[in-house]
Amino acid sequence: MHTRTQAKEPATPDQTLLVLLAQTGDRTALEQLLRHAYAPLRRYITRLVGDALADDILQETSLQIFRKLPFLREPAVFRPWTFRIASRIAFSHLKHARRWQPLDDAPPEHLTTLDPCLGEPPDEAFLTLLDHVSPASRAVLLLRYQHDLTLEESAAILEIPIGTAKSRLHYGVTTLRKYLTSERKPA
């Protein structure tokens, strides 16, 4: 899992340039952007909706990125913008399937390879614990602790007020504490 002491990765000039080139129709730049965004989006989507829907949601996310990229006003926010699109699509699928219950365990080998700029993967215990919280809280926890985003960035990605993001984070952490406390008590 990331440590908060690591330097946060700002939008690189190269990424901003790639966005600008892709917006003008440069197919190679678009492919590079999607290739760089793929692994973090795949991990986020997989932990949010499970392995069964992840590929479909990732494909739909990639298509939406392609379609809406010309309308992105601020190229420097490309990465959070992709998480926003993925979140919308994932929540839409969850609502449609009425799957607001804990997910089946997704095997760690399906979480794809790590993006080298993201540091260490979250440990398996953390990922397993996330199955005990609602998808809304799970999304905030994943963005905050797996992708090392601030609460403000997480709220913007999920298009919720910062207070709601704080509440979901608090609810998720409280739920996990209760679960861990109940696990430690002898039966």
PDB file of C-alpha atoms in Angstrom:
ATOM      1  CA  MET A   1       0.000   0.000   0.000  1.00  0.00           C
ATOM      2  CA  HIS A   2       1.189   3.536  -0.588  1.00  0.00           C
ATOM      3  CA  THR A   3       2.657   5.538   2.170  1.00  0.00           C
ATOM      4  CA  ARG A   4       1.566   9.128   2.446  1.00  0.00           C
ATOM      5  CA  THR A   5       5.218  10.173   2.625  1.00  0.00           C
ATOM      6  CA  GLN A   6       5.745   9.416  -1.063  1.00  0.00           C
ATOM      7  CA  ALA A   7       5.677  12.402  -3.343  1.00  0.00           C
ATOM      8  CA  LYS A   8       2.369  12.720  -5.121  1.00  0.00           C
ATOM      9  CA  GLU A   9       2.618  12.330  -8.877  1.00  0.00           C
ATOM     10  CA  PRO A  10       1.408  15.511 -10.571  1.00  0.00           C
ATOM     11  CA  ALA A  11       0.264  15.526 -14.162  1.00  0.00           C
ATOM     12  CA  THR A  12       3.457  15.325 -16.168  1.00  0.00           C
ATOM     13  CA  PRO A  13       4.099  17.699 -19.045  1.00  0.00           C
ATOM     14  CA  ASP A  14       4.392  14.590 -21.245  1.00  0.00           C
ATOM     15  CA  GLN A  15       0.913  13.428 -20.230  1.00  0.00           C
ATOM     16  CA  THR A  16      -0.531  16.881 -20.846  1.00  0.00           C
ATOM     17  CA  LEU A  17       1.164  16.966 -24.252  1.00  0.00           C
ATOM     18  CA  LEU A  18      -0.192  13.490 -25.058  1.00  0.00           C
ATOM     19  CA  VAL A  19      -3.710  14.647 -24.157  1.00  0.00           C
ATOM     20  CA  LEU A  20      -3.365  17.688 -26.396  1.00  0.00           C
ATOM     21  CA  LEU A  21      -2.042  15.568 -29.258  1.00  0.00           C
ATOM     22  CA  ALA A  22      -4.809  12.989 -28.800  1.00  0.00           C
ATOM     23  CA  GLN A  23      -7.394  15.770 -28.827  1.00  0.00           C
ATOM     24  CA  THR A  24      -6.131  16.785 -32.264  1.00  0.00           C
ATOM     25  CA  GLY A  25      -6.518  13.244 -33.586  1.00  0.00           C
ATOM     26  CA  ASP A  26      -3.081  11.737 -32.943  1.00  0.00           C
ATOM     27  CA  ARG A  27      -3.854   8.027 -32.631  1.00  0.00           C
ATOM     28  CA  THR A  28      -0.425   7.119 -31.208  1.00  0.00           C
ATOM     29  CA  ALA A  29      -0.824   9.657 -28.402  1.00  0.00           C
ATOM     30  CA  LEU A  30      -4.274   8.272 -27.585  1.00  0.00           C
ATOM     31  CA  GLU A  31      -2.912   4.727 -27.457  1.00  0.00           C
ATOM     32  CA  GLN A  32      -0.121   5.817 -25.100  1.00  0.00           C
ATOM     33  CA  LEU A  33      -2.604   7.586 -22.823  1.00  0.00           C
ATOM     34  CA  LEU A  34      -4.887   4.566 -22.680  1.00  0.00           C
ATOM     35  CA  ARG A  35      -1.983   2.171 -22.143  1.00  0.00           C
ATOM     36  CA  HIS A  36      -0.730   4.270 -19.200  1.00  0.00           C
ATOM     37  CA  ALA A  37      -4.223   4.559 -17.660  1.00  0.00           C
ATOM     38  CA  TYR A  38      -5.178   0.896 -18.156  1.00  0.00           C
ATOM     39  CA  ALA A  39      -3.557  -0.794 -15.116  1.00  0.00           C
ATOM     40  CA  PRO A  40      -4.723   1.699 -12.441  1.00  0.00           C
ATOM     41  CA  LEU A  41      -8.241   1.765 -13.908  1.00  0.00           C
ATOM     42  CA  ARG A  42      -8.350  -2.045 -14.104  1.00  0.00           C
ATOM     43  CA  ARG A  43      -7.374  -2.418 -10.442  1.00  0.00           C
ATOM     44  CA  TYR A  44      -9.884   0.230  -9.348  1.00  0.00           C
ATOM     45  CA  ILE A  45     -12.745  -1.233 -11.388  1.00  0.00           C
ATOM     46  CA  THR A  46     -11.967  -4.832 -10.379  1.00  0.00           C
ATOM     47  CA  ARG A  47     -12.051  -4.012  -6.670  1.00  0.00           C
ATOM     48  CA  LEU A  48     -15.190  -1.929  -7.132  1.00  0.00           C
ATOM     49  CA  VAL A  49     -17.371  -4.345  -9.137  1.00  0.00           C
ATOM     50  CA  GLY A  50     -15.555  -7.672  -9.168  1.00  0.00           C
ATOM     51  CA  ASP A  51     -13.639  -9.536 -11.839  1.00  0.00           C
ATOM     52  CA  ALA A  52     -16.697 -10.654 -13.822  1.00  0.00           C
ATOM     53  CA  LEU A  53     -17.737  -7.129 -14.874  1.00  0.00           C
ATOM     54  CA  ALA A  54     -14.304  -5.478 -14.889  1.00  0.00           C
ATOM     55  CA  ASP A  55     -13.436  -6.156 -18.525  1.00  0.00           C
ATOM     56  CA  ASP A  56     -16.777  -4.866 -19.801  1.00  0.00           C
ATOM     57  CA  ILE A  57     -16.583  -1.734 -17.673  1.00  0.00           C
ATOM     58  CA  LEU A  58     -12.959  -1.099 -18.660  1.00  0.00           C
ATOM     59  CA  GLN A  59     -13.872  -1.442 -22.329  1.00  0.00           C
ATOM     60  CA  GLU A  60     -16.819   0.916 -21.928  1.00  0.00           C
ATOM     61  CA  THR A  61     -14.586   3.343 -20.004  1.00  0.00           C
ATOM     62  CA  SER A  62     -11.985   3.295 -22.779  1.00  0.00           C
ATOM     63  CA  LEU A  63     -14.678   3.974 -25.350  1.00  0.00           C
ATOM     64  CA  GLN A  64     -16.029   6.912 -23.324  1.00  0.00           C
ATOM     65  CA  ILE A  65     -12.521   8.318 -22.933  1.00  0.00           C
ATOM     66  CA  PHE A  66     -12.073   8.116 -26.695  1.00  0.00           C
ATOM     67  CA  ARG A  67     -15.437   9.763 -27.376  1.00  0.00           C
ATOM     68  CA  LYS A  68     -15.179  12.524 -24.768  1.00  0.00           C
ATOM     69  CA  LEU A  69     -11.467  13.344 -24.901  1.00  0.00           C
ATOM     70  CA  PRO A  70     -11.937  16.168 -27.423  1.00  0.00           C
ATOM     71  CA  PHE A  71     -14.206  17.888 -24.875  1.00  0.00           C
ATOM     72  CA  LEU A  72     -11.779  17.680 -21.922  1.00  0.00           C
ATOM     73  CA  ARG A  73     -11.074  21.345 -21.162  1.00  0.00           C
ATOM     74  CA  GLU A  74      -8.131  20.904 -18.822  1.00  0.00           C
ATOM     75  CA  PRO A  75      -5.610  18.291 -20.095  1.00  0.00           C
ATOM     76  CA  ALA A  76      -3.748  18.281 -16.753  1.00  0.00           C
ATOM     77  CA  VAL A  77      -6.695  16.526 -15.044  1.00  0.00           C
ATOM     78  CA  PHE A  78      -6.753  13.577 -17.451  1.00  0.00           C
ATOM     79  CA  ARG A  79      -6.036  10.917 -14.786  1.00  0.00           C
ATOM     80  CA  PRO A  80      -8.792  11.964 -12.318  1.00  0.00           C
ATOM     81  CA  TRP A  81     -11.125  12.463 -15.284  1.00  0.00           C
ATOM     82  CA  THR A  82     -10.605   8.812 -16.326  1.00  0.00           C
ATOM     83  CA  PHE A  83     -11.425   7.653 -12.779  1.00  0.00           C
ATOM     84  CA  ARG A  84     -14.606   9.760 -12.872  1.00  0.00           C
ATOM     85  CA  ILE A  85     -15.711   8.086 -16.094  1.00  0.00           C
ATOM     86  CA  ALA A  86     -14.882   4.631 -14.702  1.00  0.00           C
ATOM     87  CA  SER A  87     -16.772   5.389 -11.466  1.00  0.00           C
ATOM     88  CA  ARG A  88     -19.889   6.510 -13.316  1.00  0.00           C
ATOM     89  CA  ILE A  89     -19.935   3.433 -15.508  1.00  0.00           C
ATOM     90  CA  ALA A  90     -19.189   1.052 -12.621  1.00  0.00           C
ATOM     91  CA  PHE A  91     -21.916   2.521 -10.402  1.00  0.00           C
ATOM     92  CA  SER A  92     -24.342   2.380 -13.306  1.00  0.00           C
ATOM     93  CA  HIS A  93     -23.588  -1.322 -13.775  1.00  0.00           C
ATOM     94  CA  LEU A  94     -23.892  -1.994 -10.046  1.00  0.00           C
ATOM     95  CA  LYS A  95     -27.240  -0.214  -9.837  1.00  0.00           C
ATOM     96  CA  HIS A  96     -28.530  -1.947 -12.923  1.00  0.00           C
ATOM     97  CA  ALA A  97     -27.505  -5.367 -11.627  1.00  0.00           C
ATOM     98  CA  ARG A  98     -28.683  -4.500  -8.094  1.00  0.00           C
ATOM     99  CA  ARG A  99     -25.348  -5.717  -6.783  1.00  0.00           C
ATOM    100  CA  TRP A 100     -24.944  -3.468  -3.752  1.00  0.00           C
ATOM    101  CA  GLN A 101     -23.688  -6.328  -1.608  1.00  0.00           C
ATOM    102  CA  PRO A 102     -20.200  -7.660  -0.839  1.00  0.00           C
ATOM    103  CA  LEU A 103     -18.286  -8.908  -3.866  1.00  0.00           C
ATOM    104  CA  ASP A 104     -16.899 -12.353  -4.453  1.00  0.00           C
ATOM    105  CA  ASP A 105     -13.197 -12.471  -3.759  1.00  0.00           C
ATOM    106  CA  ALA A 106     -11.307 -11.426  -6.865  1.00  0.00           C
ATOM    107  CA  PRO A 107      -8.109 -13.458  -7.184  1.00  0.00           C
ATOM    108  CA  PRO A 108      -5.031 -11.232  -6.889  1.00  0.00           C
ATOM    109  CA  GLU A 109      -3.579 -12.563 -10.160  1.00  0.00           C
ATOM    110  CA  HIS A 110      -6.420 -10.867 -12.043  1.00  0.00           C
ATOM    111  CA  LEU A 111      -5.499  -7.404 -10.741  1.00  0.00           C
ATOM    112  CA  THR A 112      -3.020  -6.900 -13.654  1.00  0.00           C
ATOM    113  CA  THR A 113       0.540  -5.794 -13.405  1.00  0.00           C
ATOM    114  CA  LEU A 114       1.468  -2.764 -11.409  1.00  0.00           C
ATOM    115  CA  ASP A 115       2.118   0.635 -12.850  1.00  0.00           C
ATOM    116  CA  PRO A 116       5.694   1.380 -11.736  1.00  0.00           C
ATOM    117  CA  CYS A 117       4.864   4.947 -10.745  1.00  0.00           C
ATOM    118  CA  LEU A 118       2.241   3.798  -8.236  1.00  0.00           C
ATOM    119  CA  GLY A 119       4.625   2.215  -5.745  1.00  0.00           C
ATOM    120  CA  GLU A 120       3.752  -0.969  -3.891  1.00  0.00           C
ATOM    121  CA  PRO A 121       0.419  -2.721  -4.341  1.00  0.00           C
ATOM    122  CA  PRO A 122      -2.081  -2.540  -1.514  1.00  0.00           C
ATOM    123  CA  ASP A 123      -1.661  -5.590   0.630  1.00  0.00           C
ATOM    124  CA  GLU A 124      -4.064  -8.475   0.170  1.00  0.00           C
ATOM    125  CA  ALA A 125      -5.507  -8.058   3.661  1.00  0.00           C
ATOM    126  CA  PHE A 126      -6.680  -4.528   2.781  1.00  0.00           C
ATOM    127  CA  LEU A 127      -8.242  -5.676  -0.483  1.00  0.00           C
ATOM    128  CA  THR A 128     -10.038  -8.556   1.241  1.00  0.00           C
ATOM    129  CA  LEU A 129     -11.366  -6.229   3.949  1.00  0.00           C
ATOM    130  CA  LEU A 130     -12.945  -3.979   1.307  1.00  0.00           C
ATOM    131  CA  ASP A 131     -15.512  -6.689   0.598  1.00  0.00           C
ATOM    132  CA  HIS A 132     -17.126  -5.782   3.942  1.00  0.00           C
ATOM    133  CA  VAL A 133     -18.025  -2.182   3.008  1.00  0.00           C
ATOM    134  CA  SER A 134     -20.562  -0.725   0.596  1.00  0.00           C
ATOM    135  CA  PRO A 135     -19.452   0.055  -2.968  1.00  0.00           C
ATOM    136  CA  ALA A 136     -19.825   3.791  -2.265  1.00  0.00           C
ATOM    137  CA  SER A 137     -17.384   3.602   0.666  1.00  0.00           C
ATOM    138  CA  ARG A 138     -15.218   1.114  -1.231  1.00  0.00           C
ATOM    139  CA  ALA A 139     -14.760   3.636  -4.062  1.00  0.00           C
ATOM    140  CA  VAL A 140     -13.559   6.348  -1.670  1.00  0.00           C
ATOM    141  CA  LEU A 141     -11.256   3.927   0.178  1.00  0.00           C
ATOM    142  CA  LEU A 142      -9.734   2.672  -3.094  1.00  0.00           C
ATOM    143  CA  LEU A 143      -9.164   6.136  -4.494  1.00  0.00           C
ATOM    144  CA  ARG A 144      -7.722   7.366  -1.183  1.00  0.00           C
ATOM    145  CA  TYR A 145      -5.490   4.435  -0.230  1.00  0.00           C
ATOM    146  CA  GLN A 146      -4.816   2.463  -3.422  1.00  0.00           C
ATOM    147  CA  HIS A 147      -4.446   5.401  -5.799  1.00  0.00           C
ATOM    148  CA  ASP A 148      -3.124   7.882  -3.213  1.00  0.00           C
ATOM    149  CA  LEU A 149      -5.591  10.645  -4.072  1.00  0.00           C
ATOM    150  CA  THR A 150      -6.750  13.326  -1.642  1.00  0.00           C
ATOM    151  CA  LEU A 151     -10.327  13.433  -0.376  1.00  0.00           C
ATOM    152  CA  GLU A 152     -10.923  16.485  -2.548  1.00  0.00           C
ATOM    153  CA  GLU A 153      -9.734  14.620  -5.651  1.00  0.00           C
ATOM    154  CA  SER A 154     -11.780  11.549  -4.702  1.00  0.00           C
ATOM    155  CA  ALA A 155     -14.900  13.682  -4.226  1.00  0.00           C
ATOM    156  CA  ALA A 156     -14.346  15.340  -7.599  1.00  0.00           C
ATOM    157  CA  ILE A 157     -13.888  11.986  -9.330  1.00  0.00           C
ATOM    158  CA  LEU A 158     -17.047  10.566  -7.764  1.00  0.00           C
ATOM    159  CA  GLU A 159     -18.906  13.868  -8.269  1.00  0.00           C
ATOM    160  CA  ILE A 160     -19.951  14.089  -4.653  1.00  0.00           C
ATOM    161  CA  PRO A 161     -19.496  16.862  -2.091  1.00  0.00           C
ATOM    162  CA  ILE A 162     -16.336  16.687   0.009  1.00  0.00           C
ATOM    163  CA  GLY A 163     -18.501  16.145   3.108  1.00  0.00           C
ATOM    164  CA  THR A 164     -20.057  13.066   1.507  1.00  0.00           C
ATOM    165  CA  ALA A 165     -16.605  11.732   0.629  1.00  0.00           C
ATOM    166  CA  LYS A 166     -15.512  12.244   4.248  1.00  0.00           C
ATOM    167  CA  SER A 167     -18.651  10.488   5.495  1.00  0.00           C
ATOM    168  CA  ARG A 168     -18.122   7.538   3.161  1.00  0.00           C
ATOM    169  CA  LEU A 169     -14.486   7.291   4.199  1.00  0.00           C
ATOM    170  CA  HIS A 170     -15.471   7.461   7.887  1.00  0.00           C
ATOM    171  CA  TYR A 171     -18.248   4.891   7.396  1.00  0.00           C
ATOM    172  CA  GLY A 172     -15.876   2.553   5.550  1.00  0.00           C
ATOM    173  CA  VAL A 173     -13.133   2.852   8.168  1.00  0.00           C
ATOM    174  CA  THR A 174     -15.659   2.411  11.012  1.00  0.00           C
ATOM    175  CA  THR A 175     -17.115  -0.677   9.321  1.00  0.00           C
ATOM    176  CA  LEU A 176     -13.645  -2.146   8.886  1.00  0.00           C
ATOM    177  CA  ARG A 177     -12.742  -1.435  12.524  1.00  0.00           C
ATOM    178  CA  LYS A 178     -15.915  -3.136  13.735  1.00  0.00           C
ATOM    179  CA  TYR A 179     -15.236  -6.110  11.508  1.00  0.00           C
ATOM    180  CA  LEU A 180     -11.628  -6.390  12.710  1.00  0.00           C
ATOM    181  CA  THR A 181     -12.705  -6.037  16.353  1.00  0.00           C
ATOM    182  CA  SER A 182     -15.320  -8.768  15.973  1.00  0.00           C
ATOM    183  CA  GLU A 183     -12.740 -11.033  14.312  1.00  0.00           C
ATOM    184  CA  ARG A 184     -10.366 -10.705  17.269  1.00  0.00           C
ATOM    185  CA  LYS A 185     -12.957 -11.585  19.914  1.00  0.00           C
ATOM    186  CA  PRO A 186     -12.955 -15.247  20.903  1.00  0.00           C
ATOM    187  CA  ALA A 187     -16.133 -17.084  20.048  1.00  0.00           C
TER     188      ALA A 187
END
